[in-house]
Amino acid sequence: MVDNCIFCKIIAKQIPATIVFEDEQIIAFKDIHPKAKVHLLIVPKKHIATFKEISANDGDLLGHMLIKTKEIAEEHHLNDYKLSVNVGQHGGQEVFHLHLHLMSAPN
Ligand code: 5GP
Ligand code: ZN
């Protein structure tokens, strides 16, 4: 839990979010400003500020995140979709707690 981190606060249930999946390692919730019909954020519970800070120790966690992302996409009946990670301020990152965007393709 990192002070002033909005996603840590969502993980700690200090601020609300529409949670679609949660286990001991990750949480997934709806983006508050969706840019697609389905726009979910897949977030590790461990506070990793940015993709640039991942290490070999995070391999199991990141693998788990990806497998669960695939399952969450299936549960939302998404066939084609977009996965993205904004990395750093100039990469468009606004929230400095690692997250994967899962966005449905336009239909
Ligand atoms: P980034 O630009 O860092 O890759 O994406 C951050 C995303 O988090 C944005 O799409 C933004 O709409 C979303 N977001 C920011 N604050 C909140 C919040 O308090 N709740 C939820 N559910 N999403 C948020
Ligand atoms: Zn955090």
mmCIF file of C-alpha atoms and ligand atoms in Angstrom:
data_model
loop_
_atom_site.group_PDB
_atom_site.id
_atom_site.type_symbol
_atom_site.label_atom_id
_atom_site.label_comp_id
_atom_site.label_asym_id
_atom_site.label_seq_id
_atom_site.Cartn_x
_atom_site.Cartn_y
_atom_site.Cartn_z
ATOM 1 C CA MET A 1 0.000 0.000 0.000
ATOM 2 C CA VAL A 2 1.541 3.249 -1.148
ATOM 3 C CA ASP A 3 0.220 6.583 0.102
ATOM 4 C CA ASN A 4 -1.626 8.661 -2.467
ATOM 5 C CA CYS A 5 -1.842 5.771 -4.943
ATOM 6 C CA ILE A 6 -5.401 5.590 -6.258
ATOM 7 C CA PHE A 7 -5.116 1.931 -7.302
ATOM 8 C CA CYS A 8 -3.694 0.914 -3.879
ATOM 9 C CA LYS A 9 -6.745 2.628 -2.392
ATOM 10 C CA ILE A 10 -9.066 0.654 -4.684
ATOM 11 C CA ILE A 11 -7.238 -2.571 -3.706
ATOM 12 C CA ALA A 12 -7.640 -1.649 -0.018
ATOM 13 C CA LYS A 13 -11.355 -0.871 -0.665
ATOM 14 C CA GLN A 14 -10.812 2.664 0.576
ATOM 15 C CA ILE A 15 -12.376 4.028 -2.583
ATOM 16 C CA PRO A 16 -15.030 2.261 -4.655
ATOM 17 C CA ALA A 17 -14.631 0.637 -8.044
ATOM 18 C CA THR A 18 -16.675 -1.781 -10.095
ATOM 19 C CA ILE A 19 -14.608 -4.903 -9.483
ATOM 20 C CA VAL A 20 -15.066 -7.717 -12.005
ATOM 21 C CA PHE A 21 -12.389 -10.110 -10.710
ATOM 22 C CA GLU A 22 -10.177 -10.389 -7.673
ATOM 23 C CA ASP A 23 -7.846 -12.969 -6.180
ATOM 24 C CA GLU A 24 -4.872 -12.829 -3.853
ATOM 25 C CA GLN A 25 -2.528 -11.460 -6.535
ATOM 26 C CA ILE A 26 -4.560 -9.224 -8.825
ATOM 27 C CA ILE A 27 -7.724 -7.148 -9.131
ATOM 28 C CA ALA A 28 -9.670 -6.144 -12.260
ATOM 29 C CA PHE A 29 -12.169 -3.293 -12.374
ATOM 30 C CA LYS A 30 -13.943 -1.038 -14.852
ATOM 31 C CA ASP A 31 -12.091 2.047 -16.030
ATOM 32 C CA ILE A 32 -13.849 5.140 -14.702
ATOM 33 C CA HIS A 33 -13.560 6.855 -18.112
ATOM 34 C CA PRO A 34 -14.068 3.975 -20.553
ATOM 35 C CA LYS A 35 -12.577 4.385 -24.011
ATOM 36 C CA ALA A 36 -14.373 1.290 -25.344
ATOM 37 C CA LYS A 37 -17.660 -0.511 -24.673
ATOM 38 C CA VAL A 38 -15.739 -2.803 -22.327
ATOM 39 C CA HIS A 39 -12.699 -1.138 -20.742
ATOM 40 C CA LEU A 40 -11.193 -2.963 -17.791
ATOM 41 C CA LEU A 41 -7.986 -2.424 -15.868
ATOM 42 C CA ILE A 42 -6.058 -5.483 -14.712
ATOM 43 C CA VAL A 43 -3.895 -4.532 -11.736
ATOM 44 C CA PRO A 44 -1.394 -6.435 -9.578
ATOM 45 C CA LYS A 45 -2.036 -5.988 -5.863
ATOM 46 C CA LYS A 46 1.699 -5.468 -5.407
ATOM 47 C CA HIS A 47 2.500 -1.795 -5.998
ATOM 48 C CA ILE A 48 4.818 -1.700 -8.999
ATOM 49 C CA ALA A 49 4.902 1.929 -10.140
ATOM 50 C CA THR A 50 5.536 1.316 -13.819
ATOM 51 C CA PHE A 51 6.373 -1.420 -16.323
ATOM 52 C CA LYS A 52 9.959 -0.128 -16.254
ATOM 53 C CA GLU A 53 10.222 -1.388 -12.654
ATOM 54 C CA ILE A 54 9.290 -5.021 -13.249
ATOM 55 C CA SER A 55 11.982 -7.562 -12.413
ATOM 56 C CA ALA A 56 12.599 -11.272 -12.889
ATOM 57 C CA ASN A 57 11.055 -11.805 -9.436
ATOM 58 C CA ASP A 58 7.732 -10.608 -10.849
ATOM 59 C CA GLY A 59 7.616 -13.301 -13.531
ATOM 60 C CA ASP A 60 5.006 -15.490 -11.825
ATOM 61 C CA LEU A 61 2.818 -12.496 -10.991
ATOM 62 C CA LEU A 62 2.972 -11.119 -14.532
ATOM 63 C CA GLY A 63 2.263 -14.529 -16.051
ATOM 64 C CA HIS A 64 -0.727 -14.901 -13.738
ATOM 65 C CA MET A 65 -1.958 -11.439 -14.759
ATOM 66 C CA LEU A 66 -1.845 -12.351 -18.437
ATOM 67 C CA ILE A 67 -3.595 -15.707 -18.041
ATOM 68 C CA LYS A 68 -6.348 -14.130 -15.918
ATOM 69 C CA THR A 69 -6.690 -11.302 -18.445
ATOM 70 C CA LYS A 70 -7.395 -13.877 -21.142
ATOM 71 C CA GLU A 71 -10.008 -15.549 -18.920
ATOM 72 C CA ILE A 72 -11.637 -12.216 -18.027
ATOM 73 C CA ALA A 73 -11.846 -11.362 -21.750
ATOM 74 C CA GLU A 74 -13.565 -14.703 -22.364
ATOM 75 C CA GLU A 75 -15.988 -14.104 -19.490
ATOM 76 C CA HIS A 76 -16.935 -10.786 -21.086
ATOM 77 C CA HIS A 77 -17.489 -12.594 -24.403
ATOM 78 C CA LEU A 78 -14.768 -10.574 -26.083
ATOM 79 C CA ASN A 79 -13.523 -12.127 -29.261
ATOM 80 C CA ASP A 80 -11.170 -9.460 -30.582
ATOM 81 C CA TYR A 81 -9.788 -6.889 -28.178
ATOM 82 C CA LYS A 82 -6.861 -4.629 -27.393
ATOM 83 C CA LEU A 83 -4.376 -4.950 -24.519
ATOM 84 C CA SER A 84 -2.147 -2.020 -23.708
ATOM 85 C CA VAL A 85 0.266 -0.702 -21.124
ATOM 86 C CA ASN A 86 1.191 2.968 -21.057
ATOM 87 C CA VAL A 87 4.753 3.281 -19.819
ATOM 88 C CA GLY A 88 5.975 6.509 -18.240
ATOM 89 C CA GLN A 89 4.610 10.027 -18.459
ATOM 90 C CA HIS A 90 5.411 10.449 -22.143
ATOM 91 C CA GLY A 91 4.001 6.994 -22.813
ATOM 92 C CA GLY A 92 0.637 8.269 -21.623
ATOM 93 C CA GLN A 93 0.791 6.781 -18.109
ATOM 94 C CA GLU A 94 -1.342 8.749 -15.669
ATOM 95 C CA VAL A 95 -1.639 6.324 -12.755
ATOM 96 C CA PHE A 96 1.723 5.129 -11.470
ATOM 97 C CA HIS A 97 0.657 1.657 -10.348
ATOM 98 C CA LEU A 98 1.174 -0.930 -13.076
ATOM 99 C CA HIS A 99 -1.994 -1.844 -14.983
ATOM 100 C CA LEU A 100 -3.054 -3.507 -18.186
ATOM 101 C CA HIS A 101 -5.875 -1.961 -20.207
ATOM 102 C CA LEU A 102 -8.292 -4.530 -21.667
ATOM 103 C CA MET A 103 -10.484 -2.855 -24.269
ATOM 104 C CA SER A 104 -13.099 -4.394 -26.494
ATOM 105 C CA ALA A 105 -12.713 -3.882 -30.216
ATOM 106 C CA PRO A 106 -15.340 -1.620 -31.810
ATOM 107 C CA ASN A 107 -18.255 -3.582 -33.235
HETATM 108 P P1 5GP B 1 -2.976 5.201 -17.698
HETATM 109 O O1 5GP B 1 -3.125 6.483 -18.479
HETATM 110 O O2 5GP B 1 -2.186 5.415 -16.434
HETATM 111 O O3 5GP B 1 -2.471 4.062 -18.523
HETATM 112 O O4 5GP B 1 -4.452 4.764 -17.304
HETATM 113 C C1 5GP B 1 -5.052 5.109 -16.105
HETATM 114 C C2 5GP B 1 -6.507 4.771 -16.261
HETATM 115 O O5 5GP B 1 -7.090 4.746 -14.969
HETATM 116 C C3 5GP B 1 -7.292 5.791 -17.094
HETATM 117 O O6 5GP B 1 -7.893 5.138 -18.208
HETATM 118 C C4 5GP B 1 -8.314 6.356 -16.111
HETATM 119 O O7 5GP B 1 -9.578 6.588 -16.705
HETATM 120 C C5 5GP B 1 -8.377 5.291 -15.042
HETATM 121 N N1 5GP B 1 -8.663 5.782 -13.705
HETATM 122 C C6 5GP B 1 -8.073 6.857 -13.095
HETATM 123 N N2 5GP B 1 -8.567 7.022 -11.861
HETATM 124 C C7 5GP B 1 -9.473 6.027 -11.681
HETATM 125 C C8 5GP B 1 -10.320 5.670 -10.585
HETATM 126 O O8 5GP B 1 -10.331 6.291 -9.523
HETATM 127 N N3 5GP B 1 -11.122 4.593 -10.761
HETATM 128 C C9 5GP B 1 -11.132 3.869 -11.913
HETATM 129 N N4 5GP B 1 -11.980 2.828 -11.972
HETATM 130 N N5 5GP B 1 -10.351 4.177 -12.965
HETATM 131 C C10 5GP B 1 -9.538 5.246 -12.844
HETATM 132 ZN ZN ZN B 2 -0.334 1.496 -5.787
#
